[in-house]
Coordinates of N, CA and C in Angstrom, one line a residue:
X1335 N 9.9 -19.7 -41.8 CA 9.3 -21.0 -42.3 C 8.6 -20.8 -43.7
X1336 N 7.8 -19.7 -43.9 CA 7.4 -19.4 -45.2 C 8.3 -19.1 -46.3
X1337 N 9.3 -18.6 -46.2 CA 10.3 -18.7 -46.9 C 11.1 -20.0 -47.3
X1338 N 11.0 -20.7 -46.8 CA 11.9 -21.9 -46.9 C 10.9 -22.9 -47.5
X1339 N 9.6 -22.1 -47.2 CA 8.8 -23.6 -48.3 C 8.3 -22.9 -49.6
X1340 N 8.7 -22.0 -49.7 CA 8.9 -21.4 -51.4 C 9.7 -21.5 -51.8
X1341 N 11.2 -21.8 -51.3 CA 12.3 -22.3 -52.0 C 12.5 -24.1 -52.7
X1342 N 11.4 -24.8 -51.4 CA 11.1 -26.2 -52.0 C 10.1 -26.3 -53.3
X1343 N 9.2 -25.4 -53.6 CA 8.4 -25.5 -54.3 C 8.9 -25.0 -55.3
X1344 N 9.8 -24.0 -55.6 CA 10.8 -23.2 -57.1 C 11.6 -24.4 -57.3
X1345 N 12.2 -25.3 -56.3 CA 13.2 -26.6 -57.0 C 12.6 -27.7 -57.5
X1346 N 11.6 -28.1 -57.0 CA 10.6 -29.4 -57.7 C 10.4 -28.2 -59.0
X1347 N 9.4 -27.2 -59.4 CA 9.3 -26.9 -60.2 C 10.2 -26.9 -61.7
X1348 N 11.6 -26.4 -61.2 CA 12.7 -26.3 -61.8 C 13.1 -27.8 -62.2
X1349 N 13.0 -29.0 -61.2 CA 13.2 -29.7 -62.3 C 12.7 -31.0 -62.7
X1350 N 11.6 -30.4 -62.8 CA 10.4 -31.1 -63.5 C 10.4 -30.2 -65.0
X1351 N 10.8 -29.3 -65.1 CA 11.2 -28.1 -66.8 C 12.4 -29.0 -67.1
X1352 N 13.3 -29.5 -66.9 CA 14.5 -29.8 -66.8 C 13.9 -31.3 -67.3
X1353 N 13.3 -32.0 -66.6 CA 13.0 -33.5 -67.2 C 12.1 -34.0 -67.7
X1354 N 11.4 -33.0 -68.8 CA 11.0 -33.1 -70.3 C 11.6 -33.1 -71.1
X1355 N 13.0 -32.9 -71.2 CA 13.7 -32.7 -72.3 C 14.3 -33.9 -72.8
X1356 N 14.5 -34.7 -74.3 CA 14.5 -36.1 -74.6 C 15.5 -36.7 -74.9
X1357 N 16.7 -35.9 -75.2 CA 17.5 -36.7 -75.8 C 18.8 -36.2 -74.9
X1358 N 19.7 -37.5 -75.0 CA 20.7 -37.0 -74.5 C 21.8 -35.6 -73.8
X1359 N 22.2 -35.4 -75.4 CA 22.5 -34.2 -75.4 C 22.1 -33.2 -74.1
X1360 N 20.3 -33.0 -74.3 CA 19.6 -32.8 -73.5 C 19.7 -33.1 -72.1
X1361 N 19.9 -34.3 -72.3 CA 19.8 -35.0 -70.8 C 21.4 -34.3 -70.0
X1362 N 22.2 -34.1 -71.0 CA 23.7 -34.1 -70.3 C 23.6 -32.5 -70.1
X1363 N 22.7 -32.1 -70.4 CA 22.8 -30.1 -70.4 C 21.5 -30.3 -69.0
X1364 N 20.6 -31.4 -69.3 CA 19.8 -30.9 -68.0 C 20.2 -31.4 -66.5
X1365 N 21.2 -32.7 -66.8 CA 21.9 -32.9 -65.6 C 22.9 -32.2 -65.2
X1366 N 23.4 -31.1 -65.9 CA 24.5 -30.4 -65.7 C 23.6 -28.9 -65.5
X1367 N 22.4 -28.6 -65.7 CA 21.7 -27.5 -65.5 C 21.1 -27.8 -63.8
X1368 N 20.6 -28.9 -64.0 CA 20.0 -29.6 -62.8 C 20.8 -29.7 -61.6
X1369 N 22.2 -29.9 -62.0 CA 23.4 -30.3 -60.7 C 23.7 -28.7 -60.6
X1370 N 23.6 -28.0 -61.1 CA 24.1 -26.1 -61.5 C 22.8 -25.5 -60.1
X1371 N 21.7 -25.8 -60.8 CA 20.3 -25.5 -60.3 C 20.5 -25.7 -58.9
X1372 N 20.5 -26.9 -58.9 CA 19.9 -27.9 -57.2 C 21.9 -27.4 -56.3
X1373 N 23.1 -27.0 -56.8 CA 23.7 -26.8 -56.3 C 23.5 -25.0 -55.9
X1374 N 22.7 -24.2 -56.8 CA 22.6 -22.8 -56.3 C 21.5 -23.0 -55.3
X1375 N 20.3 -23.7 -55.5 CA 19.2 -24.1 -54.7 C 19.7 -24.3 -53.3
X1376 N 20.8 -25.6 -53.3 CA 21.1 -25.6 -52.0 C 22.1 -24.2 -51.1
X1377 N 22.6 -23.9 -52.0 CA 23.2 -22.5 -51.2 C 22.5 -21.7 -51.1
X1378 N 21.3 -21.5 -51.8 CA 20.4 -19.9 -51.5 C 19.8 -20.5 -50.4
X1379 N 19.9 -22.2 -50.7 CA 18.7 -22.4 -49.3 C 19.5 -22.2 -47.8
X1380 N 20.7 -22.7 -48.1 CA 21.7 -23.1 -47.0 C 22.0 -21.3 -46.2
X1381 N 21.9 -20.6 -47.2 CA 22.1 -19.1 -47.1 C 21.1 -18.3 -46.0
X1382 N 19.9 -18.7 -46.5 CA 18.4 -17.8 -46.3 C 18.0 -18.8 -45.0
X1383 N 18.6 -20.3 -44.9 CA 18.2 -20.9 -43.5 C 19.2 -20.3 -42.6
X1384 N 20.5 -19.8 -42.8 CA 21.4 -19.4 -42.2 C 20.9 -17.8 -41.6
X1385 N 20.5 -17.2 -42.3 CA 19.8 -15.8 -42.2 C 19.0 -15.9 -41.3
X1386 N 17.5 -16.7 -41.8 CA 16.1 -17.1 -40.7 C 17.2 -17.8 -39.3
X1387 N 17.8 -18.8 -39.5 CA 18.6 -19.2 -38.1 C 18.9 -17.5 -37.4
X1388 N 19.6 -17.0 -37.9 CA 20.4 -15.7 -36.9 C 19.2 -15.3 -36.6
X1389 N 18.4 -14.8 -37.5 CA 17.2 -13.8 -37.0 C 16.5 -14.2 -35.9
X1390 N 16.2 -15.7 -36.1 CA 15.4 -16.5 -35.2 C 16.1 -16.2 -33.8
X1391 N 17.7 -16.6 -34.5 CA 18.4 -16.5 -32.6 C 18.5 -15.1 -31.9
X1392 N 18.6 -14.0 -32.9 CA 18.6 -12.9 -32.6 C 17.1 -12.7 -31.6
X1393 N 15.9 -12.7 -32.4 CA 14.7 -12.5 -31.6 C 15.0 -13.1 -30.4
X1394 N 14.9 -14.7 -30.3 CA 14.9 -15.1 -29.1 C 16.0 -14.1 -27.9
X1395 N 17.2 -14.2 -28.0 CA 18.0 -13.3 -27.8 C 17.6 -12.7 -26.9
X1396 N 17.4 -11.4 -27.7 CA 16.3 -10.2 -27.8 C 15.4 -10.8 -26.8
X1397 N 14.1 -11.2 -26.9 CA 13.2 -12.0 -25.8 C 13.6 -12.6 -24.4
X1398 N 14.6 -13.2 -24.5 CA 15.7 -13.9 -23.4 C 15.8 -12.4 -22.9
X1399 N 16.8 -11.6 -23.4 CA 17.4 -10.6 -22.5 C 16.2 -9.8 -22.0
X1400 N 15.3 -9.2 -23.0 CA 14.2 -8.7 -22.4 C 13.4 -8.6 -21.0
X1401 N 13.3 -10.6 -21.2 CA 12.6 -10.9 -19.9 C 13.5 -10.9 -18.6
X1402 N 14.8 -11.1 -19.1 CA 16.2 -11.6 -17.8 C 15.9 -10.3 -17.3
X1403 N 16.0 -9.1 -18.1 CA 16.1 -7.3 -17.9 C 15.1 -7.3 -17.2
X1404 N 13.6 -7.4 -17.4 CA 12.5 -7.3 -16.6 C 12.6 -8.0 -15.1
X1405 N 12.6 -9.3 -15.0 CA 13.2 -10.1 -13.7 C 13.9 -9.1 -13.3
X1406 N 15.2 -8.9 -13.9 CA 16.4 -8.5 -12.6 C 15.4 -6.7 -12.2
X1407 N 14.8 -5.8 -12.5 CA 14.6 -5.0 -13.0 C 13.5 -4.9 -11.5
X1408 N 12.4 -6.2 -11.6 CA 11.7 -6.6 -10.3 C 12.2 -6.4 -9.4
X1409 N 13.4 -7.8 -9.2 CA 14.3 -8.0 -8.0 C 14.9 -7.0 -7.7
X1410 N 15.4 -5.6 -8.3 CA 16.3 -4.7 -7.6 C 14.8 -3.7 -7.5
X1411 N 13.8 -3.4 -7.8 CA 12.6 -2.6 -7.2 C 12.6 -3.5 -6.0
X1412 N 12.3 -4.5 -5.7 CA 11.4 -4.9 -4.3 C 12.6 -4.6 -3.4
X1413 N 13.6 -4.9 -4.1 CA 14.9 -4.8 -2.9 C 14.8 -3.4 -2.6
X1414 N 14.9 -2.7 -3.6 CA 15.2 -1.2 -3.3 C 14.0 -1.2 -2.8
X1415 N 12.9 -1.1 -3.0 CA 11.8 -1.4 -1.6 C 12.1 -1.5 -0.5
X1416 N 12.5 -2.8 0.2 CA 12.5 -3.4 1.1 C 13.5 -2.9 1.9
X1417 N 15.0 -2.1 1.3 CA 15.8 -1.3 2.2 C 15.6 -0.2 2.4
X1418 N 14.3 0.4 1.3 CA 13.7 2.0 2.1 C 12.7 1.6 3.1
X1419 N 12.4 0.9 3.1 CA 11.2 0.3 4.5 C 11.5 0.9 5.5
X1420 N 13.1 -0.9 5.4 CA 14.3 -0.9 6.5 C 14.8 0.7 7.0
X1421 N 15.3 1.4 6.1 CA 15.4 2.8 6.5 C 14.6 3.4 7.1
X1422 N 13.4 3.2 6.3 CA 12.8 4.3 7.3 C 11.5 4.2 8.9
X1423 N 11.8 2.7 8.7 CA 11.7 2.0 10.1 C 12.5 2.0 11.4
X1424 N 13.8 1.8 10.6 CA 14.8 2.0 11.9 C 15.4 2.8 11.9
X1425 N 15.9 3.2 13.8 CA 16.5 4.8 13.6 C 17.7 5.1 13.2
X1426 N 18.1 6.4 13.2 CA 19.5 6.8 12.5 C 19.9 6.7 13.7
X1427 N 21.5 5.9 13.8 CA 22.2 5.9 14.6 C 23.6 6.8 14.1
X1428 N 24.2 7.3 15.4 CA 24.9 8.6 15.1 C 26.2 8.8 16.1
X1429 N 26.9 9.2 15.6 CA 28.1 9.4 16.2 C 27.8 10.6 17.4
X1430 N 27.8 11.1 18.9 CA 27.6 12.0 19.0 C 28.5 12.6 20.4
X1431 N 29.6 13.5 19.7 CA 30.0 14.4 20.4 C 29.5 15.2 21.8
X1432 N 29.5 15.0 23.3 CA 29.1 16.0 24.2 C 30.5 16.3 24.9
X1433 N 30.6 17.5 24.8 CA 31.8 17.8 25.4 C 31.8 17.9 26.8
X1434 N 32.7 18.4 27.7 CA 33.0 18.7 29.6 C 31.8 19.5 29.7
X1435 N 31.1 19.2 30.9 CA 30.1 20.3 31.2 C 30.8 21.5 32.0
X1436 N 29.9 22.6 31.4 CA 30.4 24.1 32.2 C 29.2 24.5 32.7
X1437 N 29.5 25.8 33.3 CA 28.8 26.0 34.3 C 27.0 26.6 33.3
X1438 N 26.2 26.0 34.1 CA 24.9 26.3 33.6 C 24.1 27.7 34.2
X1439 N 24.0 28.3 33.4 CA 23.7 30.0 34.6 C 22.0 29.9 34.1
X1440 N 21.3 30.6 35.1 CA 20.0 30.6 35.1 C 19.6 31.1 33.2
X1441 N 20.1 32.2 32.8 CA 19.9 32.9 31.5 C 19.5 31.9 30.5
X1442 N 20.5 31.1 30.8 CA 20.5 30.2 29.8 C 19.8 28.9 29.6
X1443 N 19.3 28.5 31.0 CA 18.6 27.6 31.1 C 17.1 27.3 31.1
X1444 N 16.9 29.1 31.2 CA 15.7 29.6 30.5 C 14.9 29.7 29.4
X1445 N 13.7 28.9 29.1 CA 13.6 28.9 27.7 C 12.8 27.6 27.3
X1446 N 12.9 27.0 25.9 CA 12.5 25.6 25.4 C 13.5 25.0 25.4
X1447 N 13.4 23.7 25.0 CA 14.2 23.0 24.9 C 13.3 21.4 24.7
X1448 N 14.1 21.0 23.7 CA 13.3 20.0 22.9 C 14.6 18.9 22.7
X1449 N 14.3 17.6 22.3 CA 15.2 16.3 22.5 C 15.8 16.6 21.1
X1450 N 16.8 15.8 21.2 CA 18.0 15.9 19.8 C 18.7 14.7 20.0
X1451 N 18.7 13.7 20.4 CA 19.3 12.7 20.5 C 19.0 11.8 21.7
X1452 N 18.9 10.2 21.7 CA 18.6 9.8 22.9 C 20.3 8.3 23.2
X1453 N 20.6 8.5 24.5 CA 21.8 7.8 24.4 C 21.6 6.3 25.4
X1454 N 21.7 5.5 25.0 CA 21.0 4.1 25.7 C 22.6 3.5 25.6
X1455 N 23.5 3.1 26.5 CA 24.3 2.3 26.8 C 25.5 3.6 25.3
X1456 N 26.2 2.6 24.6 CA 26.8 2.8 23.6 C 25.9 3.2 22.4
X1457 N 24.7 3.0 22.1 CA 24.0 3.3 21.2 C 23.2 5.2 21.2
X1458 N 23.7 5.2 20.5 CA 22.9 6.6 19.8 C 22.0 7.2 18.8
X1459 N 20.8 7.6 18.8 CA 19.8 7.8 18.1 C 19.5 8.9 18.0
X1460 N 19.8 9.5 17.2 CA 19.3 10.8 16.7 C 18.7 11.6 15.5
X1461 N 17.9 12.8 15.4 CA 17.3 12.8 14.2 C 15.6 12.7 14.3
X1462 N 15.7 11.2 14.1 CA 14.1 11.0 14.1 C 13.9 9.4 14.5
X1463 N 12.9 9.0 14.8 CA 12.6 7.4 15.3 C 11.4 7.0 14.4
X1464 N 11.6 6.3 13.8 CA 10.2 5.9 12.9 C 9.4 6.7 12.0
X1465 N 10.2 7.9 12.0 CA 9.9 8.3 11.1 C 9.0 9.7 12.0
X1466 N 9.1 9.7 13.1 CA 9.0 10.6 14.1 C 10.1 11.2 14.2
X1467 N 10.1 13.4 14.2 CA 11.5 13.9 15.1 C 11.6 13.8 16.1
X1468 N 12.7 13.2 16.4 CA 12.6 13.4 17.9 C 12.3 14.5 18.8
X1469 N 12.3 15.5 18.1 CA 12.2 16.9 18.3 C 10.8 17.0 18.8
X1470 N 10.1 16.4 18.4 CA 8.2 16.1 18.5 C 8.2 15.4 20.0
X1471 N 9.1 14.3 20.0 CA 8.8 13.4 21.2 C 9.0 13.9 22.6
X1472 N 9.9 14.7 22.7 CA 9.9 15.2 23.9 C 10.4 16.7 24.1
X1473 N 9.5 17.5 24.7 CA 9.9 19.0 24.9 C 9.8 19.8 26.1
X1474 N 10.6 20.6 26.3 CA 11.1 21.3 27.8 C 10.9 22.4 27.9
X1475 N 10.2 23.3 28.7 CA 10.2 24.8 29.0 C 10.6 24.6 30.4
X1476 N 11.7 25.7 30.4 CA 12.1 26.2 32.1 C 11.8 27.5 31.8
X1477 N 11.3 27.9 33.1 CA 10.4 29.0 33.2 C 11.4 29.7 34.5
X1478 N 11.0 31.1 34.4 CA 12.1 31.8 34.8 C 11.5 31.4 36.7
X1479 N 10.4 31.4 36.7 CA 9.7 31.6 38.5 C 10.3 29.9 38.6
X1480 N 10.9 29.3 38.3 CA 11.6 28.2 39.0 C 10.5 26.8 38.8
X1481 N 9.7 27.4 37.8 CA 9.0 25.9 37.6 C 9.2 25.1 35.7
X1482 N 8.8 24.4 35.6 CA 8.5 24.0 34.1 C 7.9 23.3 33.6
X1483 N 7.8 22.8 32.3 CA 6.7 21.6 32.1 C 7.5 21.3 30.8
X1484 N 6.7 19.5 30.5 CA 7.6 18.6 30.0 C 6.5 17.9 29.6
X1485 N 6.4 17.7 28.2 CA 5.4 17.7 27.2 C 6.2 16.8 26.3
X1486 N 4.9 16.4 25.0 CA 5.0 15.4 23.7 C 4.0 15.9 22.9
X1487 N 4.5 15.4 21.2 CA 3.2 15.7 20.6 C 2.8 14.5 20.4
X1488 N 3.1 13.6 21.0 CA 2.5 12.2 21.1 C 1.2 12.2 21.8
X1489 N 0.9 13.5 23.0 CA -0.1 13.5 23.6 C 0.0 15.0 24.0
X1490 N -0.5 16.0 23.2 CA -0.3 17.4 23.9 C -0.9 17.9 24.9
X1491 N -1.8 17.3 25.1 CA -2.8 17.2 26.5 C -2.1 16.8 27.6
X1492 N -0.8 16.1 27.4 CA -0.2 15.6 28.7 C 0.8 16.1 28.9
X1493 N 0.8 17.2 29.9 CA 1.7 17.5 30.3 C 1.9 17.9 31.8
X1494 N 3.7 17.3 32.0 CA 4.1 17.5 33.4 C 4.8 18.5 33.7
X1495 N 4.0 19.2 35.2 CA 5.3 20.0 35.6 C 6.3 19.7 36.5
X1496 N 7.1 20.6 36.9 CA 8.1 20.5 37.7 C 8.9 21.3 37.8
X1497 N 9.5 21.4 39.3 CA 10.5 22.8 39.6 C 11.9 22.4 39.2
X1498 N 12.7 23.5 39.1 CA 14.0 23.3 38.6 C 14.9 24.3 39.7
X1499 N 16.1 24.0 40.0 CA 17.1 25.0 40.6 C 18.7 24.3 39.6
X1500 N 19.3 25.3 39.9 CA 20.9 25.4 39.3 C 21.6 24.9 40.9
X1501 N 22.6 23.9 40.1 CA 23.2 23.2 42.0 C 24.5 22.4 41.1
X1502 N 25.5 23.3 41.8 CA 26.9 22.7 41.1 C 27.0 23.1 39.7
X1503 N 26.1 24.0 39.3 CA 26.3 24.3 37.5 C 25.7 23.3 37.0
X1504 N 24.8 22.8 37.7 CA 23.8 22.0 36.4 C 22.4 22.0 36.9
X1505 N 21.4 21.9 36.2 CA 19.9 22.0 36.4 C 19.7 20.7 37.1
X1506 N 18.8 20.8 38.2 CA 18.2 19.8 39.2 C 16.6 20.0 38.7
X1507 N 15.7 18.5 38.0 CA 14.4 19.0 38.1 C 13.6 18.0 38.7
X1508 N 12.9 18.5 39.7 CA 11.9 17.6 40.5 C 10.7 17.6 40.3
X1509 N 9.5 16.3 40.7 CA 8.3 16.7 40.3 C 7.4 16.4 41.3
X1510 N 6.1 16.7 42.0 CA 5.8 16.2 43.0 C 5.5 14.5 43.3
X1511 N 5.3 13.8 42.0 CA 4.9 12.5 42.1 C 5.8 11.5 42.0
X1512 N 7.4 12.1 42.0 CA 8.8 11.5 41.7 C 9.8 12.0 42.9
X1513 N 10.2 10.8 43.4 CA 11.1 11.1 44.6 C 12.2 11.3 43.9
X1514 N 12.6 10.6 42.6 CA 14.0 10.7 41.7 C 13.7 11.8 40.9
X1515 N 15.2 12.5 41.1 CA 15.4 13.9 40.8 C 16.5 13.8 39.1
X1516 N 16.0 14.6 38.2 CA 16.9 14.3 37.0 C 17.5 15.5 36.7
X1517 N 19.3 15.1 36.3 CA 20.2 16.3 36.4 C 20.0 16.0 34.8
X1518 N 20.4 17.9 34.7 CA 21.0 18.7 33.2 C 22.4 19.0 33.3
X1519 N 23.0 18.2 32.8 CA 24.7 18.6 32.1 C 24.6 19.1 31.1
X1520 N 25.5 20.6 30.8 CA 25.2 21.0 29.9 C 26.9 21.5 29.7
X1521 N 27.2 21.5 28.2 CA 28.5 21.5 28.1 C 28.7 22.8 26.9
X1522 N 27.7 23.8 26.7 CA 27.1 24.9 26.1 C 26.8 24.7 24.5
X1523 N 26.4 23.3 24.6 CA 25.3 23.3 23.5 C 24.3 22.3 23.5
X1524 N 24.6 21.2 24.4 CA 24.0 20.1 24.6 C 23.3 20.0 25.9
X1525 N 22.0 20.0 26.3 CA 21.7 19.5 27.9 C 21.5 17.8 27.4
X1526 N 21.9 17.5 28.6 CA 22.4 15.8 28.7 C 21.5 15.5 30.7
X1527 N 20.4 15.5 30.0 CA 19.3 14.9 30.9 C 19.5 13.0 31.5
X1528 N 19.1 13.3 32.5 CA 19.7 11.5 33.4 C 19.2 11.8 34.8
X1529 N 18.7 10.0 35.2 CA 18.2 10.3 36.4 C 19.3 10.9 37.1
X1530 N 19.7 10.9 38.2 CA 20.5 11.7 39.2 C 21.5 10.2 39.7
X1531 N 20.9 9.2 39.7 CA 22.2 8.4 40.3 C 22.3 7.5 39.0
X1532 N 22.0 7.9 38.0 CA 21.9 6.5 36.9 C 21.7 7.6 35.3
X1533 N 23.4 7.1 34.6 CA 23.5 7.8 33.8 C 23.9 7.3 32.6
X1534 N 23.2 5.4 32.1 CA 23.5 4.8 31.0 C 22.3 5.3 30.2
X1535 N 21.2 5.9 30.6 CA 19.8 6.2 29.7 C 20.0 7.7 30.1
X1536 N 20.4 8.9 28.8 CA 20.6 10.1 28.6 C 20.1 10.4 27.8
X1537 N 19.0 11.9 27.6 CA 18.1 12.4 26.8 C 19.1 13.6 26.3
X1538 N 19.3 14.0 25.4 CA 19.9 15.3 24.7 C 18.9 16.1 24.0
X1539 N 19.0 16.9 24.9 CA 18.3 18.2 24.4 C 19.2 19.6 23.6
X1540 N 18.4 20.2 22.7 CA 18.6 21.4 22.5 C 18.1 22.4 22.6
X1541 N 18.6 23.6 22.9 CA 17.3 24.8 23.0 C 16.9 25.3 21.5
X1542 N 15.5 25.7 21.3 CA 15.2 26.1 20.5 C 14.2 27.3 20.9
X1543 N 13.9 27.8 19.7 CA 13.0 29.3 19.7 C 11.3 28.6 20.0
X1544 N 10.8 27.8 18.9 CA 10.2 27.0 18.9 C 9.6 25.8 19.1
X1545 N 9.0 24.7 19.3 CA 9.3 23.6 19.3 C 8.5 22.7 18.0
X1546 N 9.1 22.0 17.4 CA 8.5 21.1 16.4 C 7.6 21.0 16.4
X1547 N 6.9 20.9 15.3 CA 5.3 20.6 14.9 C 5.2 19.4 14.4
X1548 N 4.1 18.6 15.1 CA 4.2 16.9 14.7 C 2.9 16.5 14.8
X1549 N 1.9 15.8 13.6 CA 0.8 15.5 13.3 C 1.0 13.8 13.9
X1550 N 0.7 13.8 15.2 CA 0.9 12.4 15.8 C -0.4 11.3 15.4
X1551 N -1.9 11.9 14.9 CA -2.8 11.2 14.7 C -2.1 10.7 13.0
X1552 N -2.2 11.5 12.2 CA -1.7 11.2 10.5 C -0.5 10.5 10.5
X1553 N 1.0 10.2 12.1 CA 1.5 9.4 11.6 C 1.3 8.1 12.1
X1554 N -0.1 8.3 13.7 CA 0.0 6.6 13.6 C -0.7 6.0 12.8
X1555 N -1.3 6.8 12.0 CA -2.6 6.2 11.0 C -1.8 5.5 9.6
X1556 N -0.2 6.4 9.4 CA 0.2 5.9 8.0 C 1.3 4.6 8.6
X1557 N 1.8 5.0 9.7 CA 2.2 3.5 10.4 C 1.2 2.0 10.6
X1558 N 0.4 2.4 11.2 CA -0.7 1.1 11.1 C -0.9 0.7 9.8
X1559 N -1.0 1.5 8.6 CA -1.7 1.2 7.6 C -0.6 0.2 7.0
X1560 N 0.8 1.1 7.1 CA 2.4 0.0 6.8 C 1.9 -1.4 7.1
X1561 N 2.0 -1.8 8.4 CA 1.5 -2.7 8.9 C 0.9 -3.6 8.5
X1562 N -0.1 -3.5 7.8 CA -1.8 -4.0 8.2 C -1.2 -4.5 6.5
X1563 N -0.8 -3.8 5.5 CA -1.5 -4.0 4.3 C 0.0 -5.4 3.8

């Protein structure tokens, strides 16, 4: 804009020089300097508004895309947000292979054993649940004198026991306060836990050396906080 009103004020000036001049002659050199003048006038002007035009539209442009960039820039943060949530709220579902059961010998049935997968109808979960390992949620020692216990670190103070025997090649475990008895199918990597006459809700266990370490107070605390805020 400052430009364009310096170029009005250089052509009034110009020709107002131009029409002092008295005589003809004069007049036919200043109408002919004047129509010369006011025709470069209009092109430097028509030029330099053409220039400020582009620049103008460039900035805007420039500004336009800036902000469209920033928006879209939001919308794929909250999204990308909103599907790690989704992730890490809901469980991994999983394809999972248990082969023919073989025979289960005491040796082997001796030991820990901690969950690896849980099987509900057609659905399969494995891994971790909320961000919990499953490995945390439920865990198994069979003890060689024929008894065991069956624990969580959802509550390490709670634990149940119960006797176990080998019957047809698979573990039988009973407990005194349970008239239902739950069989171990094991197909030599997987025990595949189930009540005894009811086999659409199956727990998959693995043995391990160990059992998982799981701070259950620090995750319901960062769960609620999800929640709440």
């Amino acid at each position: 804009m400052k430009k364009l009103l310096a170029l009005l004020l250089a052509c009034t000036t110009l020709t107002c020089a131009f029409a002092s001049c008295g005589d003809e002659d004069d007049d036919k050199d200043e109408k002919t300097s004047k129509t010369s003048a006011a025709d470069e006038t209009e092109e430097e002007t028509e030029e330099e508004s053409e220039e400020e035009t582009e620049e103008e539209t460039e900035e805007e442009t420039e500004e336009e895309t800036e902000e469209e960039t920033e928006e879209e820039t939001e919308e794929e943060t909250e999204e990308e947000t909103e599907e790690k949530t989704e992730e890490e709220t809901e469980p991994t579902t999983v394809d999972l292979e248990i082969g023919d059961a073989v025979e289960l010998k005491d040796s082997v049935a001796v030991g820990k054993w901690e969950c690896y997968a849980m099987i509900e109808d057609d659905e399969t979960i494995a891994g971790e649940y909320m961000g919990m390992p499953l490995g945390a949620l439920f865990q198994m020692e069979v003890k060689a004198d024929g008894t065991g216990t069956l624990g969580s670190m959802m509550d390490p103070e709670e634990i149940q026991e119960f006797a176990w025997t080998i019957e047809d090649g698979s573990i039988k475990l009973t407990t005194e306060d349970d008239d239902t008895a739950v069989i171990g199918e094991y197909d030599g990597t997987y025990l595949s836990l189930h009540e005894e006459d009811e086999d659409s809700e199956i727990v998959v266990m693995v043995s391990v050396k160990e059992f998982t370490e799981f701070d259950y107070d620090a995750w319901l605390e960062e769960m609620m906080g999800a929640y709440t805020d």
